[in-house]
Structures are given as structure tokens and as C-alpha cells.
PDB file of C-alpha atoms in Angstrom:
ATOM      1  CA  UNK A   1       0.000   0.000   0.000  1.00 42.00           C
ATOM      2  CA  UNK A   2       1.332   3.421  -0.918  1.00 44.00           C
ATOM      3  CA  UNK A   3       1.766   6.094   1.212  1.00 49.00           C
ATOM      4  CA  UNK A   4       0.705   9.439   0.740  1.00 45.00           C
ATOM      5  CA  UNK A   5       3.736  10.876  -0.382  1.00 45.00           C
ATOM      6  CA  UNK A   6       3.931   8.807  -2.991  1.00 44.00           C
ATOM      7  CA  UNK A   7       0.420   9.104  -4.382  1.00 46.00           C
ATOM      8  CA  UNK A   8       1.041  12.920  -4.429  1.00 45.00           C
ATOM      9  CA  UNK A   9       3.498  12.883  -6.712  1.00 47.00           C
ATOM     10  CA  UNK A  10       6.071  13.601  -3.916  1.00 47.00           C
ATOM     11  CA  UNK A  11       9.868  12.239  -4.029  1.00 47.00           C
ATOM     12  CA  UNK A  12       9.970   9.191  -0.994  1.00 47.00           C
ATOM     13  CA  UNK A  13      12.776   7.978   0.742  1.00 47.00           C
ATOM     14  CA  UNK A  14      14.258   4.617  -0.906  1.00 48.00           C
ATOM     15  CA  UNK A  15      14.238   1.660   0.943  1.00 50.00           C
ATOM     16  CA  UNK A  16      17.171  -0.079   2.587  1.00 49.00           C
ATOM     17  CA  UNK A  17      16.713  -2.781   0.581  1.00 50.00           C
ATOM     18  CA  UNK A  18      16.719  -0.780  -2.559  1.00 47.00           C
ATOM     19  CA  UNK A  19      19.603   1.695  -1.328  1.00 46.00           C
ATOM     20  CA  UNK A  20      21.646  -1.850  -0.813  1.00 47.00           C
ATOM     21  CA  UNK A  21      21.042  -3.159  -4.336  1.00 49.00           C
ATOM     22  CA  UNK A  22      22.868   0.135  -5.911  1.00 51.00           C
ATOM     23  CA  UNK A  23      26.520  -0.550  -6.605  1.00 54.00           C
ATOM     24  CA  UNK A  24      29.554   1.169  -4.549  1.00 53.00           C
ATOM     25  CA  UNK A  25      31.471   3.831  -6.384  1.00 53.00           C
ATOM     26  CA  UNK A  26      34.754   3.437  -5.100  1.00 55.00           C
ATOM     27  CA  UNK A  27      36.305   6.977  -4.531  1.00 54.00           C
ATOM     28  CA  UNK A  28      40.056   6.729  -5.094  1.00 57.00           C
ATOM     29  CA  UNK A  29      42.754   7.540  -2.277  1.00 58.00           C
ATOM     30  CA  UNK A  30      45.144  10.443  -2.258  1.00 54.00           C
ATOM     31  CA  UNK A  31      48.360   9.267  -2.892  1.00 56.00           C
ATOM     32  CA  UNK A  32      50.510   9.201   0.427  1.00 59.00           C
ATOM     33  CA  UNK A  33      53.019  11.746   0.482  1.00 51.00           C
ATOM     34  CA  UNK A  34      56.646  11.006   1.593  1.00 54.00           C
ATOM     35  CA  UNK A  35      57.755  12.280   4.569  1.00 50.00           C
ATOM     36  CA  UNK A  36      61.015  13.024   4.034  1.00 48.00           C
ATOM     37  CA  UNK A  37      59.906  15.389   1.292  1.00 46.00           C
ATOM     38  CA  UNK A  38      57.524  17.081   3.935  1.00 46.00           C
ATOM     39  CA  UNK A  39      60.248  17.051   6.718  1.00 50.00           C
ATOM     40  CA  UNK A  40      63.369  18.236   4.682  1.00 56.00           C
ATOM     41  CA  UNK A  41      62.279  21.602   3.571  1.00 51.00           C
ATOM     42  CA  UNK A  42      61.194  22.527   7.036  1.00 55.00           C
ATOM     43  CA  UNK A  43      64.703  21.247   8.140  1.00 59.00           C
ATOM     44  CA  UNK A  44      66.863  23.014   5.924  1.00 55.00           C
ATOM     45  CA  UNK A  45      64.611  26.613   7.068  1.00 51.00           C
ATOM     46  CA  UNK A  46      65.157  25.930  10.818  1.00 54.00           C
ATOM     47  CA  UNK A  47      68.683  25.062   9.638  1.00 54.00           C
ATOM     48  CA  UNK A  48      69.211  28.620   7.910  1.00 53.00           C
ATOM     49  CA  UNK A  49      67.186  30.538  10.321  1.00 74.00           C
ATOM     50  CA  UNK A  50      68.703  28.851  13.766  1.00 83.00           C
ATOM     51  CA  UNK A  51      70.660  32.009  15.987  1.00 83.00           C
ATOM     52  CA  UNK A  52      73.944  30.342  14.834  1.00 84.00           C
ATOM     53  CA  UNK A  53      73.502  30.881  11.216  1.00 88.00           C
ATOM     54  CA  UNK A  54      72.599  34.189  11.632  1.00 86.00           C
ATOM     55  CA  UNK A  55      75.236  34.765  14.099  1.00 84.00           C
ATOM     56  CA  UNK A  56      77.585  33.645  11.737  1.00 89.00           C
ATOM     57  CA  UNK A  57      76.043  35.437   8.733  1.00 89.00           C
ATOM     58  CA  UNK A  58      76.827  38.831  10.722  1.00 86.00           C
ATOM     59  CA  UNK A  59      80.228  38.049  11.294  1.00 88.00           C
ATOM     60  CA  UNK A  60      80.657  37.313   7.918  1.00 91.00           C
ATOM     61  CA  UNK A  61      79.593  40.950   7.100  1.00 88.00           C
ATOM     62  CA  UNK A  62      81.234  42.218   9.259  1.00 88.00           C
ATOM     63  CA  UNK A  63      84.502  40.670   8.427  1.00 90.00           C
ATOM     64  CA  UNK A  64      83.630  41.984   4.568  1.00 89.00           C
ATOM     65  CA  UNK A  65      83.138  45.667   5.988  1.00 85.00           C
ATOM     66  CA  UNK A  66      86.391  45.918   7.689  1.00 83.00           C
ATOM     67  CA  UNK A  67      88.374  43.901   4.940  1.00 87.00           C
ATOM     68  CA  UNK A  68      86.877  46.490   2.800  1.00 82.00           C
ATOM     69  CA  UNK A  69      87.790  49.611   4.853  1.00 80.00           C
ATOM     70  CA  UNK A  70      91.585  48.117   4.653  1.00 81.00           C
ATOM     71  CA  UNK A  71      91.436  47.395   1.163  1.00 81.00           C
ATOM     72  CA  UNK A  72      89.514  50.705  -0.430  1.00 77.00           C
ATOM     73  CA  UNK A  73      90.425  53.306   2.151  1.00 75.00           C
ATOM     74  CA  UNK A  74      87.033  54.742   2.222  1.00 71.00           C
ATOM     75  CA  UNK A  75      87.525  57.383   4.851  1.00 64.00           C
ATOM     76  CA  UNK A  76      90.537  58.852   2.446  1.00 69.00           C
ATOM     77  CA  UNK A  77      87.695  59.377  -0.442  1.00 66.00           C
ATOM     78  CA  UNK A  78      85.497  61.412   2.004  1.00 62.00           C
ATOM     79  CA  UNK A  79      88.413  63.370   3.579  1.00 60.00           C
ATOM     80  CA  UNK A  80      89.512  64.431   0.178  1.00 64.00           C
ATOM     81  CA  UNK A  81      86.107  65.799  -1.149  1.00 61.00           C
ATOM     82  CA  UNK A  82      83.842  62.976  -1.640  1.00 62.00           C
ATOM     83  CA  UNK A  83      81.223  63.150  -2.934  1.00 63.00           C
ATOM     84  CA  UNK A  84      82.393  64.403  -6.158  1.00 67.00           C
ATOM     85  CA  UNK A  85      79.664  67.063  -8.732  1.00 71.00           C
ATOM     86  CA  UNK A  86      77.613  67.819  -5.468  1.00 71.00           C
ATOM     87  CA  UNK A  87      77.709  70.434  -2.945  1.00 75.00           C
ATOM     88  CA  UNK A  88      75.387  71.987  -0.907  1.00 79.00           C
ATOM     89  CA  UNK A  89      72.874  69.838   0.689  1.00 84.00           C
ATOM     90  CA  UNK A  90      72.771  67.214  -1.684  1.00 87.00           C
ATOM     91  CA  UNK A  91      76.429  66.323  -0.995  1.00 87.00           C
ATOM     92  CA  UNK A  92      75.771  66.624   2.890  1.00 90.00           C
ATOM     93  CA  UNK A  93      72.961  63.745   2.477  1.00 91.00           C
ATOM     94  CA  UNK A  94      74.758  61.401   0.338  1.00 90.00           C
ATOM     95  CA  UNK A  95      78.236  62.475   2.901  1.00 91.00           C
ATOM     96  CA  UNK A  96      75.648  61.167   5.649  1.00 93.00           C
ATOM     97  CA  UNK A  97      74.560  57.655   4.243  1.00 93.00           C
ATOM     98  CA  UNK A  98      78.273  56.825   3.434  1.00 90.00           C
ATOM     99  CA  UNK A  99      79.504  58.122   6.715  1.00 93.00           C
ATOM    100  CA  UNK A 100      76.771  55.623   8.331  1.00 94.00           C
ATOM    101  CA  UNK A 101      78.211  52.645   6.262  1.00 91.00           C
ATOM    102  CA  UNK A 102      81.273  53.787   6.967  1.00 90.00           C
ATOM    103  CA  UNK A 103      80.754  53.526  10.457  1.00 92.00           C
ATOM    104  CA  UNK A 104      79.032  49.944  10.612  1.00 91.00           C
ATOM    105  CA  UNK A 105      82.320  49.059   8.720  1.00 87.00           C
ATOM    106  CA  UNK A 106      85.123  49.901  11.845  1.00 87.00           C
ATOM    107  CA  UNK A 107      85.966  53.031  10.122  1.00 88.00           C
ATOM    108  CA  UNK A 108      86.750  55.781  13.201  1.00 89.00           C
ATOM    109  CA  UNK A 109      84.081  58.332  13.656  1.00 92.00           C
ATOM    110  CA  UNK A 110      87.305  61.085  14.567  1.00 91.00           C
ATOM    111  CA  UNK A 111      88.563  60.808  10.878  1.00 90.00           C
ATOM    112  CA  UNK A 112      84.901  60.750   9.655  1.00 92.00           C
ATOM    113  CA  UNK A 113      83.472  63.843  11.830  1.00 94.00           C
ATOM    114  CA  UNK A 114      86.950  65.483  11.255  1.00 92.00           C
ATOM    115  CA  UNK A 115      86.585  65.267   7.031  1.00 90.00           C
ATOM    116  CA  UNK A 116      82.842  66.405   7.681  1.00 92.00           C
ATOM    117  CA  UNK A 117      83.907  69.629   9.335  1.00 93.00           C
ATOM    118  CA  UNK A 118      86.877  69.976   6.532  1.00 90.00           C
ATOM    119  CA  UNK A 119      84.112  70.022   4.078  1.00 88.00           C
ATOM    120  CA  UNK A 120      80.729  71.242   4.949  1.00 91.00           C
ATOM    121  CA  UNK A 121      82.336  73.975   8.319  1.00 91.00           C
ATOM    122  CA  UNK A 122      81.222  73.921  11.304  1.00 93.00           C
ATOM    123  CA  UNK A 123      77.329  73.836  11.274  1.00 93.00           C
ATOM    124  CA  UNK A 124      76.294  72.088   8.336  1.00 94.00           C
ATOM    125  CA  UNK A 125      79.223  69.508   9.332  1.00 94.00           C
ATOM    126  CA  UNK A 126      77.776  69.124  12.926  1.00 96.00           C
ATOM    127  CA  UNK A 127      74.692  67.674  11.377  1.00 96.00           C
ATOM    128  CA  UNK A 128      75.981  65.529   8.907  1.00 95.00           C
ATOM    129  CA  UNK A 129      78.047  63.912  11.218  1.00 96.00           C
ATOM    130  CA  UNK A 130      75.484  63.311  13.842  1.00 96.00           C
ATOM    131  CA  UNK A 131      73.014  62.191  11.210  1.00 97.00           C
ATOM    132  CA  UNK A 132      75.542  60.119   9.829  1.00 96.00           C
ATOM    133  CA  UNK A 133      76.350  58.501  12.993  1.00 97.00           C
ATOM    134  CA  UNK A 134      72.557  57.872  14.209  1.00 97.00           C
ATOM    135  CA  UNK A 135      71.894  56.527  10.576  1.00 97.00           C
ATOM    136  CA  UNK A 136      75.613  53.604  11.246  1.00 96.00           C
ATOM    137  CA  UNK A 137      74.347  53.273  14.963  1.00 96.00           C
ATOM    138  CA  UNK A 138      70.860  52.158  13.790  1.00 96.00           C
ATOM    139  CA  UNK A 139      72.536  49.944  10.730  1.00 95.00           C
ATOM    140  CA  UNK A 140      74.555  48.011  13.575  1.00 94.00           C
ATOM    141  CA  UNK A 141      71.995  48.124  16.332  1.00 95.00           C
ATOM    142  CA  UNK A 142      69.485  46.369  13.357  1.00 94.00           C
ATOM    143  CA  UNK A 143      72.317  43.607  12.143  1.00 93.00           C
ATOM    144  CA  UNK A 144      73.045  42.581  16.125  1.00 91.00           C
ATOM    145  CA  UNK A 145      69.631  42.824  17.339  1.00 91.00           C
ATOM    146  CA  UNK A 146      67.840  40.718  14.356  1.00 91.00           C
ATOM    147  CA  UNK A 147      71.210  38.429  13.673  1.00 90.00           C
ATOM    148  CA  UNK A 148      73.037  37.670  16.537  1.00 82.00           C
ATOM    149  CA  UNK A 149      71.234  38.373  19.753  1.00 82.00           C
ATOM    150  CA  UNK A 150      69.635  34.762  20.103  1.00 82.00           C
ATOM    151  CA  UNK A 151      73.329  33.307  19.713  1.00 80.00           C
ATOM    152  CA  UNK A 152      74.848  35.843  21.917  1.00 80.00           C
ATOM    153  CA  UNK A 153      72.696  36.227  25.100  1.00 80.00           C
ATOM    154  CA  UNK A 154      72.633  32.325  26.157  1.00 78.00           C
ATOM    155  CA  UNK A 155      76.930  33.375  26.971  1.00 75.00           C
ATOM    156  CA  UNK A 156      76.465  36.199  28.954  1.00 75.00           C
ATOM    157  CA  UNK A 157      77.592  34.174  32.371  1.00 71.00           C
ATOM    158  CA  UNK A 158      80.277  36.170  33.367  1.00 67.00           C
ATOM    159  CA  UNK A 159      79.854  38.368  36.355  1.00 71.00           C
ATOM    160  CA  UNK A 160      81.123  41.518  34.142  1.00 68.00           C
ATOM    161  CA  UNK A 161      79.464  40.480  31.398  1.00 71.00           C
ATOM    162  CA  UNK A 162      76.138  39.973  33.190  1.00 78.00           C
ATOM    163  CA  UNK A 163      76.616  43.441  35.050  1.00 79.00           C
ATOM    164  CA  UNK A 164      77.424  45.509  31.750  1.00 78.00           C
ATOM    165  CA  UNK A 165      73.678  43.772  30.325  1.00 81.00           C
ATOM    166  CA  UNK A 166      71.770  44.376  33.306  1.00 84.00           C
ATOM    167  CA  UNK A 167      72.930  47.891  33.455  1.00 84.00           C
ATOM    168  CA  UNK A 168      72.139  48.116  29.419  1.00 86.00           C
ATOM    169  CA  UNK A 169      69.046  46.449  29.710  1.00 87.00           C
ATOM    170  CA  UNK A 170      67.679  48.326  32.824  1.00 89.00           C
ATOM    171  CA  UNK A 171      68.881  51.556  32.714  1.00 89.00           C
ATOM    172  CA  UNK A 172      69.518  52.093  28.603  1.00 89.00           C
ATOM    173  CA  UNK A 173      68.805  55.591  27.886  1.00 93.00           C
ATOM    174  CA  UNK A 174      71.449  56.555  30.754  1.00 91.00           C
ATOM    175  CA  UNK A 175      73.959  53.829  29.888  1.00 91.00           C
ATOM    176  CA  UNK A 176      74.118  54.912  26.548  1.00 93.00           C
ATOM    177  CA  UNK A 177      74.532  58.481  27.054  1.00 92.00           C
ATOM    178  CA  UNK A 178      77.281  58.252  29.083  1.00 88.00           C
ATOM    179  CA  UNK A 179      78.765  55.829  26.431  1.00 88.00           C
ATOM    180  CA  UNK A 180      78.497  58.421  23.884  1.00 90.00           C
ATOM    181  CA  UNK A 181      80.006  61.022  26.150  1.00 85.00           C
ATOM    182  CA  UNK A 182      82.794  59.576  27.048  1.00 80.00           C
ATOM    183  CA  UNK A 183      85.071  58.835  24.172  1.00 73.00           C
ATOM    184  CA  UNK A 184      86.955  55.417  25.956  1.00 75.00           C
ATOM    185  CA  UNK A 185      83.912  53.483  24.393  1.00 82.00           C
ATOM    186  CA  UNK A 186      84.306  52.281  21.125  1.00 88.00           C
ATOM    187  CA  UNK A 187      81.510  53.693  18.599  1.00 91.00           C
ATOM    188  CA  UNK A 188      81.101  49.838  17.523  1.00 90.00           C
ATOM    189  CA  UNK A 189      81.192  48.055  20.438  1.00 88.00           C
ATOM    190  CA  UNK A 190      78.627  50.228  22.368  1.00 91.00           C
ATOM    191  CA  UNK A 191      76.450  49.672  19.030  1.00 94.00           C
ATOM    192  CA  UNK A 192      76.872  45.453  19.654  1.00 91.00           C
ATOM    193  CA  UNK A 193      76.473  45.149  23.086  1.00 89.00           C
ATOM    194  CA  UNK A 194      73.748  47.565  23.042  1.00 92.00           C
ATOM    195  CA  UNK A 195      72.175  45.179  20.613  1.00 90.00           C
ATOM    196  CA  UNK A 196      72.507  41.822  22.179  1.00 89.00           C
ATOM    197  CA  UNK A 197      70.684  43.524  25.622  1.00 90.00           C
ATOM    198  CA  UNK A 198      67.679  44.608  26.021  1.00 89.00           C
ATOM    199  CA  UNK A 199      67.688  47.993  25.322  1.00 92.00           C
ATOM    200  CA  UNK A 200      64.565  49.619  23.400  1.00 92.00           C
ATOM    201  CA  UNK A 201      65.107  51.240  19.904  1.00 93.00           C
ATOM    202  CA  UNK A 202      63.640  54.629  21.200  1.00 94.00           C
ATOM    203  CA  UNK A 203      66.193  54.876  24.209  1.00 94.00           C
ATOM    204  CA  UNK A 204      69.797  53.903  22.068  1.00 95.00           C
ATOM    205  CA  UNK A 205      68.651  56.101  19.114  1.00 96.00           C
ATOM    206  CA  UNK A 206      67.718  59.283  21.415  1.00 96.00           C
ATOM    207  CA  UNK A 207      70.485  58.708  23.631  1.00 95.00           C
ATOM    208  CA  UNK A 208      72.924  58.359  20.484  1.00 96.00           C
ATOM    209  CA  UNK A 209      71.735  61.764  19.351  1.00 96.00           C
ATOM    210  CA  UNK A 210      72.262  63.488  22.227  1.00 95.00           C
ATOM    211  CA  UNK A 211      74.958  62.046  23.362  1.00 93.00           C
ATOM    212  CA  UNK A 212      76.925  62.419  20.477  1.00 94.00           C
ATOM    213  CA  UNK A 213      76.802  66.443  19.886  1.00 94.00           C
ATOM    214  CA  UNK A 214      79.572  67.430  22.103  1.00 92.00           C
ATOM    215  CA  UNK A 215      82.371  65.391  21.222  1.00 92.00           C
ATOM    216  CA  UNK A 216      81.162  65.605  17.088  1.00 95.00           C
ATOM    217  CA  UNK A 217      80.714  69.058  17.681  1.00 95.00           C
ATOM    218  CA  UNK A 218      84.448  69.627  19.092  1.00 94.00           C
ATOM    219  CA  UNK A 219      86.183  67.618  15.844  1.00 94.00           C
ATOM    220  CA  UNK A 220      83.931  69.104  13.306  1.00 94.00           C
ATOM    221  CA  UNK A 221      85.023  72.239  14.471  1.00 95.00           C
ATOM    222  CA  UNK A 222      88.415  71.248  14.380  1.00 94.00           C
ATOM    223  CA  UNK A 223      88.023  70.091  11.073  1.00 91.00           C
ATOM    224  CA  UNK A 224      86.222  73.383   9.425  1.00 92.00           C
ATOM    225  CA  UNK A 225      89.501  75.509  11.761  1.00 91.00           C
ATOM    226  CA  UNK A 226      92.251  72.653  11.215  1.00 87.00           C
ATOM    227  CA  UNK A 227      94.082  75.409   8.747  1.00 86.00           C
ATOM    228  CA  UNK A 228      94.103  77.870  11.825  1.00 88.00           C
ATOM    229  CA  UNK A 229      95.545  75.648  14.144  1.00 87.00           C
ATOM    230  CA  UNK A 230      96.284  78.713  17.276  1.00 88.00           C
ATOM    231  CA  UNK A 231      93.029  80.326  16.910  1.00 90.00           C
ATOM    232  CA  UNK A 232      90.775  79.940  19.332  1.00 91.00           C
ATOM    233  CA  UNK A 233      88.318  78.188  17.914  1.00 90.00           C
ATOM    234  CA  UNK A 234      90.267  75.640  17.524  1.00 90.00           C
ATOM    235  CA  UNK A 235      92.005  74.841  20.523  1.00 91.00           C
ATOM    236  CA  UNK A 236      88.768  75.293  22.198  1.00 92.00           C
ATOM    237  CA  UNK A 237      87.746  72.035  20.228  1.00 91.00           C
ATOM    238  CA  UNK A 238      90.775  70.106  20.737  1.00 90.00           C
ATOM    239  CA  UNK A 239      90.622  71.175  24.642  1.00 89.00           C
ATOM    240  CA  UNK A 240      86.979  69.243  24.052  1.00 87.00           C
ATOM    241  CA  UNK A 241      87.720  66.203  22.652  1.00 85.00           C
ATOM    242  CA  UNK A 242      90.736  66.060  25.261  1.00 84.00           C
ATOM    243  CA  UNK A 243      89.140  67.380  28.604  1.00 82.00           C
ATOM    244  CA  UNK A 244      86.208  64.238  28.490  1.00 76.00           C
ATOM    245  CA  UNK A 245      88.753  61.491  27.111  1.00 75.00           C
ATOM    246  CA  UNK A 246      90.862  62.389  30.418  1.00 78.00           C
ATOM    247  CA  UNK A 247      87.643  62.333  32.562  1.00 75.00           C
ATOM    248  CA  UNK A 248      86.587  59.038  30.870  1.00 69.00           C
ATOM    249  CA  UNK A 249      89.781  57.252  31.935  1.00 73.00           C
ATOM    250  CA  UNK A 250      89.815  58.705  35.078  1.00 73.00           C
ATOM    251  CA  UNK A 251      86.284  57.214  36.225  1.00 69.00           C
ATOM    252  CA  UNK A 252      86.999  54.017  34.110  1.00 66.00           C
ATOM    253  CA  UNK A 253      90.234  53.354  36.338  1.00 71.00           C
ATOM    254  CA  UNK A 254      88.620  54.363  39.647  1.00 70.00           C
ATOM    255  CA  UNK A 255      85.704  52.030  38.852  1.00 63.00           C
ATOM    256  CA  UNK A 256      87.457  49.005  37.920  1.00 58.00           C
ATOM    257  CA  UNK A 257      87.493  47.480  41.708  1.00 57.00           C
ATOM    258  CA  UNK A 258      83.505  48.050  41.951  1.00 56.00           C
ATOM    259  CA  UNK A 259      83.173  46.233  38.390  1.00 50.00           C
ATOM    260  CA  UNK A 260      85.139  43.484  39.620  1.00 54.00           C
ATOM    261  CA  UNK A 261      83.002  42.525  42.554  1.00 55.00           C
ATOM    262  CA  UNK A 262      80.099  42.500  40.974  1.00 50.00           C
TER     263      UNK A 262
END
């Protein structure tokens, strides 16, 4: 007997016993995929991106930058009037970006803030050597920060060691300033271990800035005066640069005993 579904036409469920009489259409399977080709790509990233590649990508930069400072001489080309068919502003921008490379490269920032002076005076000097030097502090603080922090941190276990990154990380904007004022800290190596702490962006670029303007100030003055050497002017400067490097050996010596204990 029909129901009334099907006597109006309407579409009925089939019935197990007709739903069993229909054939199987077999679907086909994916084909497996190997896992060695799924696990070697992945591999050979973490292999590339692991802290001790990168660590050792950086020092192989950084062994190409100062191999080519030795080789090319690149702070000779600035002292003698480098850029060449520019003046004015235009040759203060593009002095700038090459005295930042210059910097990330181990060349001293006296010759470099010196030749500025030389060539642009006093003024226009001061500020293409300081943004020249906050462009090469950034460049450096970016390559250790993103390359070789991960590798680097893991060995700070030394008591000095683990003192001069607490002190970086904790107080940066102060330990950087007083870096930059005092000459007896290498331009690069404040950059690097600046880098491998913790130290925010905003606090070693500021302090960098501001830091910096005293001591670029005095040799880019010496620079633009360096063909008057008994005015004034200039032996103001060079009293400058020599007045802080005393000071800075003098605390550095009486604070080697308090480093020590820590």
C-alpha cells in the first residue's frame, strides 16, 4: 500500500533494501606523500634561520666591511672631497649615508666627523656627522639585534658580562649616554652590546643623538679651523675632545674594583 507521499506525486525515501542493491562507487585515495619530502624543507629553514647561522652570517659581514675599509680606504675618499659634482645639501645627504656605512664598517668616527667639518664647516658639518652617525648606529643596532642576539645572550655568564647587560638592559637611555660622552667606548662596540641587551630602539637612538653632539661638535670644528691651528676656535675644540677622554679614563680606572666585585 502506498503512502501518501507517494500518491502525491512527492519524491519518498528509498528503501534499505533498494539503497543496498545500488553498486559502490569506489572513490580513489590520495596518494601518500613522503615524509622526508615534507620534513626536509622545514629542516633546511630551521637550519638557515637557527641564531647560529645568523650569528655567523653577521660576522661574515662584518669581516667583509672591515676587509673592505683596509682594502679601499674609504675614509681617504670622504676626507679628500667625496662626494664628487655635489655640494650643498645634496652632498651633505649622500656624505651622511656613506659616513653611516662607513661607520658599521670599523671606520673611526674622529677621521669621519673630522673630514665632515673639513668640508661642509662647522654647522652644516655638525649635522651631517650626527646624522651620519645615528643613521651607522641604527645599521649596527638592526644587524646585532635581528642576527646575533639569540646566539649571543645564552653566553652572557660572566659576572662583568652579566653586570654591563643588566645595566644596558635596565637603565639604557642613561647607559648609553654616558657611552656616547665619554670617548673610551668604542663607537662599535657600544652599538653590539647595546644590541645583544635589552635595550629599546627609542632609548639607544635618542640617547645616540644626544649624546653624540659634544664630542662631534668639538672635531667638526676642528676640522672646518684645522688650517688655523692657534686660533681659538680651535684649541677650544681640541681642549673638548681632550678634557672628556681624560675624565673618561679617570672614572673608568677608579671604577674598575667596583666592576670586579660585581
Amino acid at each position: 500500500m502506498l503512502d501518501a507521499t507517494t500518491r502525491s506525486g512527492g519524491t519518498a525515501a528509498a528503501s534499505p533494501r533498494a539503497a543496498a542493491a545500488e553498486p559502490a562507487v569506489a572513490v580513489p585515495a590520495a596518494p601518500p606523500v613522503p615524509v622526508a619530502a615534507s620534513v626536509r624543507p622545514t629542516r633546511r629553514a630551521g637550519v638557515l634561520l637557527s641564531p647560529w647561522a645568523r650569528l655567523s652570517l653577521l660576522l661574515v659581514l662584518l669581516t667583509a666591511a672591515g676587509a673592505s675599509v683596509l682594502l679601499f680606504e674609504p675614509q681617504r675618499l670622504l676626507a679628500r672631497g667625496w662626494p664628487p659634482y655635489l655640494d650643498g645639501a645634496a652632498a651633505a645627504v649622500v656624505f651622511a649615508a656613506a659616513y653611516g656605512l662607513c661607520t658599521v664598517a670599523f671606520v673611526p668616527r674622529p677621521l669621519l666627523n673630522l673630514a665632515a667639518g673639513a668640508l661642509f664647516g662647522s654647522q652644516l658639518g655638525l649635522a651631517t656627522a650626527l646624522a651620519g652617525t645615528v643613521l651607522g648606529a641604527g645599521a649596527a643596532f638592526a644587524l646585532g639585534r635581528v642576527l646575533g642576539q639569540d646566539a649571543l645572550r645564552p653566553l652572557l655568564r660572566g659576572r662583568l658580562l652579566k653586570a654591563a647587560d643588566g645595566q644596558l638592559s635596565r637603565h639604557g637611555f642613561r647607559s648609553m649616554m654616558a657611552a656616547r660622552l665619554f670617548p673610551g667606548v668604542p663607537f662599535w662596540a657600544a652599538n653590539y652590546c647595546a644590541a645583544v641587551s635589552r635595550m629599546g630602539w627609542t632609548a639607544f637612538l635618542l640617547a645616540t643623538a644626544l649624546g653624540s653632539i659634544p664630542n662631534t661638535a668639538a672635531y667638526a670644528v676642528a676640522g672646518a679651523r684645522a688650517s688655523a691651528p692657534t686660533s681659538p676656535a680651535f684649541l677650544l675644540a681640541m681642549a673638548c675632545i681632550a678634557v672628556p677622554a681624560l675624565l673618561g679614563t679617570a672614572v673608568a680606572w677608579r671604577k674598575r674594583h667596583h666592576l670586579r666585585r660585581r
